Amino acid sequence: MVGTMSAAAVAVWLGSVVSILSRSHADRSVYPSAGVLFVHVLEREYFKGEFPPYPKAGDANSDPITFNTNLKGYPDRPGWLRYIQRTQHSDGVLYGSPTAENAGRPSVIEITAYNRRTFETARHNLVINIMGTEEFPLPYQAEFYIKNMNVEEMLASEVLGDFLGAVKNIWQPDRLNAINITSALDRGGRVPLPINNLKEGVYVMVGADVAFSSCLREVESPHNQQRCSQEMEPSISCDKKFRAQFDIDWCKISLVDINRVFPVYITRPEPGNGILPEFGLYDPPSETLMSRNYFSDFLITLAVPSAVAVVLLFILGYTMCCRREGFIQLVHHNSIQKSSKELRSMSKNREISWPLSTLPVFNPVSGEVVPPLHPDNYETTSMPLMQTQTNLQNQITIPQQRPSGDNYVMSTFRRLEVNGIPEERKVAEALNL
């Protein structure tokens, strides 16, 4: 394939190979001590030289770069090693406290830098050789909770140095070192609201070779313990040495003397050779398996509930029809139905006075009788119990005027009843005045 390529194409291909190989740098080794805080900063400036420069002048530092770290051959880092990068334009930090169990075994950490603008990558290896010494960890350990700091701010060398200096002033040890730093979010803390520049909080553990000072012991007094139980600030005499830069929650301070802590040994079984014991040859099932008959299951599923239903129905029919108690209940139910029908029929025949809106209307001009608003078969049970109009007399005389002349007609209505249903029949008499 190379023989068929032109000279320019070969030159470009070789240049790309050289460019890719130039990004594989030699491993970088560090030698942390077990029981001492390890901090390694992944500087963006260190990786920028491996990416093409930004085309615009003055924007060389604007490339967003992120990092991915993992133990070589594994998808994640060792358990004691943590990583944090707040934004794509800030440096990444590897930090943690190696233990004596990890001493003597080098750990190769693969660091992959991603340029989010050009999507190019660069890879470095960091070899961590943990040194085990008898001096560490120091026997007296104190853990402070700092409320106004984030973990990446506390990992800065100058900030951590200021804190250790303040602790040394109140403790006065010969040797003092930071053992571990943990974010409050890793301890179950809540993410702070983005207001008033609130911080996540950080736990800082330091160790010393001398016993705890009287200032650190003040938090153990009954008075301060009572104030802490009431969520009040305890009175600590040396708090003013921290207050200028570090806001410490003294109620969450932890003092541990490892000389008084008894180690717990866990017996582990001896590892085997990794070979399973002999169980004989594998005998797979036959290819010609007999089909299962589900007819009996079908009968059991339907026949049993059906038989139970038939028995219950027979017992219910015998109880209601053949037993004296059941027959009495049927007769009682039938009598209730008959009484209800009789009451309904009687309610239709009750005598009530019809309202004016139900009476026939006589037009004295045309002589036409307009039917009532309600027919004769109107159900009286729906009539209101209290009438809004007064009952009419047996006769009502209404004078009517003729179309011409001075003569008047007197129309007389007489109230009659037929079959218990009120009706109105007009009787007109012409009177000449």
PDB file of N, CA, C and O in Angstrom, residues 287-338:
ATOM      1  N   GLU A 287     -31.786 -34.446  23.150  1.00  0.00           N
ATOM      2  CA  GLU A 287     -32.395 -33.533  22.189  1.00  0.00           C
ATOM      3  C   GLU A 287     -33.869 -33.853  21.981  1.00  0.00           C
ATOM      4  O   GLU A 287     -34.645 -32.981  21.599  1.00  0.00           O
ATOM      5  N   THR A 288     -34.281 -35.099  22.173  1.00  0.00           N
ATOM      6  CA  THR A 288     -35.681 -35.504  21.979  1.00  0.00           C
ATOM      7  C   THR A 288     -36.368 -35.540  23.339  1.00  0.00           C
ATOM      8  O   THR A 288     -36.391 -36.570  24.026  1.00  0.00           O
ATOM      9  N   LEU A 289     -36.913 -34.434  23.740  1.00  0.00           N
ATOM     10  CA  LEU A 289     -37.618 -34.341  25.010  1.00  0.00           C
ATOM     11  C   LEU A 289     -39.096 -34.606  24.791  1.00  0.00           C
ATOM     12  O   LEU A 289     -39.681 -34.192  23.782  1.00  0.00           O
ATOM     13  N   MET A 290     -39.734 -35.294  25.733  1.00  0.00           N
ATOM     14  CA  MET A 290     -41.160 -35.585  25.641  1.00  0.00           C
ATOM     15  C   MET A 290     -41.965 -34.334  25.962  1.00  0.00           C
ATOM     16  O   MET A 290     -41.649 -33.593  26.903  1.00  0.00           O
ATOM     17  N   SER A 291     -42.998 -34.131  25.138  1.00  0.00           N
ATOM     18  CA  SER A 291     -43.859 -32.968  25.358  1.00  0.00           C
ATOM     19  C   SER A 291     -44.757 -33.195  26.564  1.00  0.00           C
ATOM     20  O   SER A 291     -45.217 -34.321  26.806  1.00  0.00           O
ATOM     21  N   ARG A 292     -45.011 -32.202  27.289  1.00  0.00           N
ATOM     22  CA  ARG A 292     -45.814 -32.299  28.501  1.00  0.00           C
ATOM     23  C   ARG A 292     -47.285 -32.124  28.163  1.00  0.00           C
ATOM     24  O   ARG A 292     -47.645 -31.273  27.344  1.00  0.00           O
ATOM     25  N   ASN A 293     -48.148 -32.933  28.800  1.00  0.00           N
ATOM     26  CA  ASN A 293     -49.584 -32.869  28.591  1.00  0.00           C
ATOM     27  C   ASN A 293     -50.198 -31.945  29.645  1.00  0.00           C
ATOM     28  O   ASN A 293     -50.119 -32.217  30.851  1.00  0.00           O
ATOM     29  N   TYR A 294     -50.834 -30.881  29.169  1.00  0.00           N
ATOM     30  CA  TYR A 294     -51.415 -29.898  30.067  1.00  0.00           C
ATOM     31  C   TYR A 294     -52.925 -30.077  30.234  1.00  0.00           C
ATOM     32  O   TYR A 294     -53.578 -29.192  30.781  1.00  0.00           O
ATOM     33  N   PHE A 295     -53.505 -31.188  29.747  1.00  0.00           N
ATOM     34  CA  PHE A 295     -54.944 -31.370  29.841  1.00  0.00           C
ATOM     35  C   PHE A 295     -55.385 -31.523  31.297  1.00  0.00           C
ATOM     36  O   PHE A 295     -56.420 -30.993  31.714  1.00  0.00           O
ATOM     37  N   SER A 296     -54.634 -32.286  32.066  1.00  0.00           N
ATOM     38  CA  SER A 296     -54.994 -32.458  33.483  1.00  0.00           C
ATOM     39  C   SER A 296     -54.918 -31.127  34.231  1.00  0.00           C
ATOM     40  O   SER A 296     -55.773 -30.825  35.076  1.00  0.00           O
ATOM     41  N   ASP A 297     -53.923 -30.304  33.918  1.00  0.00           N
ATOM     42  CA  ASP A 297     -53.837 -28.991  34.558  1.00  0.00           C
ATOM     43  C   ASP A 297     -55.033 -28.124  34.182  1.00  0.00           C
ATOM     44  O   ASP A 297     -55.563 -27.363  35.015  1.00  0.00           O
ATOM     45  N   PHE A 298     -55.475 -28.230  32.920  1.00  0.00           N
ATOM     46  CA  PHE A 298     -56.621 -27.461  32.468  1.00  0.00           C
ATOM     47  C   PHE A 298     -57.893 -27.878  33.211  1.00  0.00           C
ATOM     48  O   PHE A 298     -58.688 -27.035  33.638  1.00  0.00           O
ATOM     49  N   LEU A 299     -58.065 -29.195  33.389  1.00  0.00           N
ATOM     50  CA  LEU A 299     -59.256 -29.672  34.096  1.00  0.00           C
ATOM     51  C   LEU A 299     -59.250 -29.220  35.548  1.00  0.00           C
ATOM     52  O   LEU A 299     -60.278 -28.808  36.094  1.00  0.00           O
ATOM     53  N   ILE A 300     -58.102 -29.309  36.176  1.00  0.00           N
ATOM     54  CA  ILE A 300     -58.025 -28.887  37.577  1.00  0.00           C
ATOM     55  C   ILE A 300     -58.300 -27.398  37.714  1.00  0.00           C
ATOM     56  O   ILE A 300     -58.974 -26.945  38.642  1.00  0.00           O
ATOM     57  N   THR A 301     -57.820 -26.617  36.742  1.00  0.00           N
ATOM     58  CA  THR A 301     -57.994 -25.171  36.813  1.00  0.00           C
ATOM     59  C   THR A 301     -59.454 -24.764  36.671  1.00  0.00           C
ATOM     60  O   THR A 301     -59.921 -23.829  37.326  1.00  0.00           O
ATOM     61  N   LEU A 302     -60.229 -25.466  35.809  1.00  0.00           N
ATOM     62  CA  LEU A 302     -61.621 -25.090  35.566  1.00  0.00           C
ATOM     63  C   LEU A 302     -62.609 -25.923  36.369  1.00  0.00           C
ATOM     64  O   LEU A 302     -63.639 -25.400  36.821  1.00  0.00           O
ATOM     65  N   ALA A 303     -62.346 -27.200  36.533  1.00  0.00           N
ATOM     66  CA  ALA A 303     -63.340 -28.080  37.160  1.00  0.00           C
ATOM     67  C   ALA A 303     -63.501 -27.787  38.640  1.00  0.00           C
ATOM     68  O   ALA A 303     -64.631 -27.758  39.160  1.00  0.00           O
ATOM     69  N   VAL A 304     -62.429 -27.571  39.335  1.00  0.00           N
ATOM     70  CA  VAL A 304     -62.525 -27.344  40.785  1.00  0.00           C
ATOM     71  C   VAL A 304     -63.301 -26.076  41.096  1.00  0.00           C
ATOM     72  O   VAL A 304     -64.259 -26.098  41.898  1.00  0.00           O
ATOM     73  N   PRO A 305     -63.006 -24.913  40.500  1.00  0.00           N
ATOM     74  CA  PRO A 305     -63.831 -23.729  40.800  1.00  0.00           C
ATOM     75  C   PRO A 305     -65.281 -23.882  40.369  1.00  0.00           C
ATOM     76  O   PRO A 305     -66.201 -23.396  41.053  1.00  0.00           O
ATOM     77  N   SER A 306     -65.521 -24.592  39.223  1.00  0.00           N
ATOM     78  CA  SER A 306     -66.905 -24.781  38.779  1.00  0.00           C
ATOM     79  C   SER A 306     -67.682 -25.652  39.756  1.00  0.00           C
ATOM     80  O   SER A 306     -68.852 -25.376  40.070  1.00  0.00           O
ATOM     81  N   ALA A 307     -67.067 -26.708  40.248  1.00  0.00           N
ATOM     82  CA  ALA A 307     -67.753 -27.578  41.212  1.00  0.00           C
ATOM     83  C   ALA A 307     -68.070 -26.831  42.501  1.00  0.00           C
ATOM     84  O   ALA A 307     -69.161 -26.978  43.072  1.00  0.00           O
ATOM     85  N   VAL A 308     -67.153 -26.015  42.971  1.00  0.00           N
ATOM     86  CA  VAL A 308     -67.409 -25.237  44.185  1.00  0.00           C
ATOM     87  C   VAL A 308     -68.551 -24.258  43.957  1.00  0.00           C
ATOM     88  O   VAL A 308     -69.425 -24.073  44.821  1.00  0.00           O
ATOM     89  N   ALA A 309     -68.611 -23.630  42.776  1.00  0.00           N
ATOM     90  CA  ALA A 309     -69.692 -22.687  42.483  1.00  0.00           C
ATOM     91  C   ALA A 309     -71.050 -23.393  42.435  1.00  0.00           C
ATOM     92  O   ALA A 309     -72.064 -22.865  42.917  1.00  0.00           O
ATOM     93  N   VAL A 310     -71.111 -24.597  41.831  1.00  0.00           N
ATOM     94  CA  VAL A 310     -72.375 -25.342  41.759  1.00  0.00           C
ATOM     95  C   VAL A 310     -72.856 -25.723  43.156  1.00  0.00           C
ATOM     96  O   VAL A 310     -74.049 -25.619  43.477  1.00  0.00           O
ATOM     97  N   VAL A 311     -71.958 -26.160  44.000  1.00  0.00           N
ATOM     98  CA  VAL A 311     -72.348 -26.544  45.365  1.00  0.00           C
ATOM     99  C   VAL A 311     -72.889 -25.340  46.127  1.00  0.00           C
ATOM    100  O   VAL A 311     -73.909 -25.419  46.831  1.00  0.00           O
ATOM    101  N   LEU A 312     -72.221 -24.213  46.008  1.00  0.00           N
ATOM    102  CA  LEU A 312     -72.696 -23.009  46.693  1.00  0.00           C
ATOM    103  C   LEU A 312     -74.056 -22.573  46.169  1.00  0.00           C
ATOM    104  O   LEU A 312     -74.935 -22.136  46.944  1.00  0.00           O
ATOM    105  N   LEU A 313     -74.266 -22.661  44.845  1.00  0.00           N
ATOM    106  CA  LEU A 313     -75.556 -22.288  44.271  1.00  0.00           C
ATOM    107  C   LEU A 313     -76.665 -23.223  44.756  1.00  0.00           C
ATOM    108  O   LEU A 313     -77.784 -22.775  45.046  1.00  0.00           O
ATOM    109  N   PHE A 314     -76.379 -24.522  44.852  1.00  0.00           N
ATOM    110  CA  PHE A 314     -77.377 -25.473  45.350  1.00  0.00           C
ATOM    111  C   PHE A 314     -77.730 -25.179  46.808  1.00  0.00           C
ATOM    112  O   PHE A 314     -78.905 -25.218  47.198  1.00  0.00           O
ATOM    113  N   ILE A 315     -76.742 -24.872  47.617  1.00  0.00           N
ATOM    114  CA  ILE A 315     -77.008 -24.576  49.036  1.00  0.00           C
ATOM    115  C   ILE A 315     -77.849 -23.310  49.158  1.00  0.00           C
ATOM    116  O   ILE A 315     -78.798 -23.243  49.960  1.00  0.00           O
ATOM    117  N   LEU A 316     -77.532 -22.296  48.348  1.00  0.00           N
ATOM    118  CA  LEU A 316     -78.295 -21.056  48.397  1.00  0.00           C
ATOM    119  C   LEU A 316     -79.738 -21.281  47.953  1.00  0.00           C
ATOM    120  O   LEU A 316     -80.693 -20.773  48.573  1.00  0.00           O
ATOM    121  N   GLY A 317     -79.966 -22.049  46.855  1.00  0.00           N
ATOM    122  CA  GLY A 317     -81.330 -22.327  46.389  1.00  0.00           C
ATOM    123  C   GLY A 317     -82.136 -23.138  47.397  1.00  0.00           C
ATOM    124  O   GLY A 317     -83.333 -22.887  47.603  1.00  0.00           O
ATOM    125  N   TYR A 318     -81.503 -24.111  48.009  1.00  0.00           N
ATOM    126  CA  TYR A 318     -82.206 -24.909  49.015  1.00  0.00           C
ATOM    127  C   TYR A 318     -82.591 -24.063  50.219  1.00  0.00           C
ATOM    128  O   TYR A 318     -83.686 -24.187  50.760  1.00  0.00           O
ATOM    129  N   THR A 319     -81.692 -23.158  50.615  1.00  0.00           N
ATOM    130  CA  THR A 319     -81.974 -22.317  51.781  1.00  0.00           C
ATOM    131  C   THR A 319     -83.111 -21.348  51.504  1.00  0.00           C
ATOM    132  O   THR A 319     -83.981 -21.101  52.357  1.00  0.00           O
ATOM    133  N   MET A 320     -83.166 -20.765  50.304  1.00  0.00           N
ATOM    134  CA  MET A 320     -84.164 -19.741  49.997  1.00  0.00           C
ATOM    135  C   MET A 320     -85.521 -20.330  49.603  1.00  0.00           C
ATOM    136  O   MET A 320     -86.551 -19.683  49.823  1.00  0.00           O
ATOM    137  N   CYS A 321     -85.545 -21.474  49.015  1.00  0.00           N
ATOM    138  CA  CYS A 321     -86.803 -22.012  48.481  1.00  0.00           C
ATOM    139  C   CYS A 321     -87.372 -23.165  49.322  1.00  0.00           C
ATOM    140  O   CYS A 321     -88.594 -23.335  49.397  1.00  0.00           O
ATOM    141  N   CYS A 322     -86.551 -23.959  49.904  1.00  0.00           N
ATOM    142  CA  CYS A 322     -87.028 -25.144  50.604  1.00  0.00           C
ATOM    143  C   CYS A 322     -87.066 -24.971  52.116  1.00  0.00           C
ATOM    144  O   CYS A 322     -87.842 -25.639  52.794  1.00  0.00           O
ATOM    145  N   ARG A 323     -86.283 -24.123  52.621  1.00  0.00           N
ATOM    146  CA  ARG A 323     -86.266 -23.907  54.051  1.00  0.00           C
ATOM    147  C   ARG A 323     -87.323 -22.886  54.447  1.00  0.00           C
ATOM    148  O   ARG A 323     -87.721 -22.017  53.661  1.00  0.00           O
ATOM    149  N   ARG A 324     -87.859 -23.014  55.689  1.00  0.00           N
ATOM    150  CA  ARG A 324     -88.909 -22.114  56.154  1.00  0.00           C
ATOM    151  C   ARG A 324     -88.401 -20.682  56.251  1.00  0.00           C
ATOM    152  O   ARG A 324     -89.113 -19.739  55.899  1.00  0.00           O
ATOM    153  N   GLU A 325     -87.167 -20.501  56.715  1.00  0.00           N
ATOM    154  CA  GLU A 325     -86.635 -19.149  56.851  1.00  0.00           C
ATOM    155  C   GLU A 325     -86.509 -18.456  55.501  1.00  0.00           C
ATOM    156  O   GLU A 325     -86.853 -17.294  55.328  1.00  0.00           O
ATOM    157  N   GLY A 326     -86.054 -19.186  54.499  1.00  0.00           N
ATOM    158  CA  GLY A 326     -85.931 -18.598  53.175  1.00  0.00           C
ATOM    159  C   GLY A 326     -87.278 -18.262  52.564  1.00  0.00           C
ATOM    160  O   GLY A 326     -87.454 -17.227  51.924  1.00  0.00           O
ATOM    161  N   PHE A 327     -88.296 -19.162  52.757  1.00  0.00           N
ATOM    162  CA  PHE A 327     -89.618 -18.882  52.210  1.00  0.00           C
ATOM    163  C   PHE A 327     -90.242 -17.657  52.870  1.00  0.00           C
ATOM    164  O   PHE A 327     -90.897 -16.847  52.208  1.00  0.00           O
ATOM    165  N   ILE A 328     -90.029 -17.520  54.162  1.00  0.00           N
ATOM    166  CA  ILE A 328     -90.562 -16.335  54.855  1.00  0.00           C
ATOM    167  C   ILE A 328     -89.923 -15.057  54.300  1.00  0.00           C
ATOM    168  O   ILE A 328     -90.594 -14.035  54.106  1.00  0.00           O
ATOM    169  N   GLN A 329     -88.652 -15.093  54.014  1.00  0.00           N
ATOM    170  CA  GLN A 329     -87.978 -13.919  53.452  1.00  0.00           C
ATOM    171  C   GLN A 329     -88.533 -13.573  52.068  1.00  0.00           C
ATOM    172  O   GLN A 329     -88.715 -12.402  51.731  1.00  0.00           O
ATOM    173  N   LEU A 330     -88.834 -14.585  51.239  1.00  0.00           N
ATOM    174  CA  LEU A 330     -89.392 -14.311  49.920  1.00  0.00           C
ATOM    175  C   LEU A 330     -90.781 -13.701  50.039  1.00  0.00           C
ATOM    176  O   LEU A 330     -91.122 -12.759  49.310  1.00  0.00           O
ATOM    177  N   VAL A 331     -91.636 -14.259  50.919  1.00  0.00           N
ATOM    178  CA  VAL A 331     -92.973 -13.700  51.105  1.00  0.00           C
ATOM    179  C   VAL A 331     -92.897 -12.277  51.622  1.00  0.00           C
ATOM    180  O   VAL A 331     -93.644 -11.388  51.181  1.00  0.00           O
ATOM    181  N   HIS A 332     -92.002 -12.038  52.544  1.00  0.00           N
ATOM    182  CA  HIS A 332     -91.849 -10.691  53.094  1.00  0.00           C
ATOM    183  C   HIS A 332     -91.408  -9.697  52.016  1.00  0.00           C
ATOM    184  O   HIS A 332     -91.926  -8.582  51.918  1.00  0.00           O
ATOM    185  N   HIS A 333     -90.529 -10.128  51.158  1.00  0.00           N
ATOM    186  CA  HIS A 333     -90.061  -9.257  50.078  1.00  0.00           C
ATOM    187  C   HIS A 333     -91.184  -8.976  49.083  1.00  0.00           C
ATOM    188  O   HIS A 333     -91.338  -7.849  48.591  1.00  0.00           O
ATOM    189  N   ASN A 334     -92.016  -9.991  48.797  1.00  0.00           N
ATOM    190  CA  ASN A 334     -93.130  -9.802  47.870  1.00  0.00           C
ATOM    191  C   ASN A 334     -94.179  -8.862  48.455  1.00  0.00           C
ATOM    192  O   ASN A 334     -94.746  -8.014  47.744  1.00  0.00           O
ATOM    193  N   SER A 335     -94.417  -8.962  49.756  1.00  0.00           N
ATOM    194  CA  SER A 335     -95.395  -8.067  50.372  1.00  0.00           C
ATOM    195  C   SER A 335     -94.916  -6.618  50.359  1.00  0.00           C
ATOM    196  O   SER A 335     -95.698  -5.687  50.185  1.00  0.00           O
ATOM    197  N   ILE A 336     -93.628  -6.446  50.511  1.00  0.00           N
ATOM    198  CA  ILE A 336     -93.081  -5.081  50.455  1.00  0.00           C
ATOM    199  C   ILE A 336     -93.263  -4.495  49.066  1.00  0.00           C
ATOM    200  O   ILE A 336     -93.622  -3.316  48.899  1.00  0.00           O
ATOM    201  N   GLN A 337     -93.054  -5.282  48.032  1.00  0.00           N
ATOM    202  CA  GLN A 337     -93.245  -4.783  46.670  1.00  0.00           C
ATOM    203  C   GLN A 337     -94.709  -4.409  46.412  1.00  0.00           C
ATOM    204  O   GLN A 337     -94.995  -3.377  45.791  1.00  0.00           O
ATOM    205  N   LYS A 338     -95.640  -5.257  46.866  1.00  0.00           N
ATOM    206  CA  LYS A 338     -97.067  -4.951  46.662  1.00  0.00           C
ATOM    207  C   LYS A 338     -97.461  -3.676  47.397  1.00  0.00           C
ATOM    208  O   LYS A 338     -98.219  -2.840  46.873  1.00  0.00           O
TER     209      LYS A 338
END
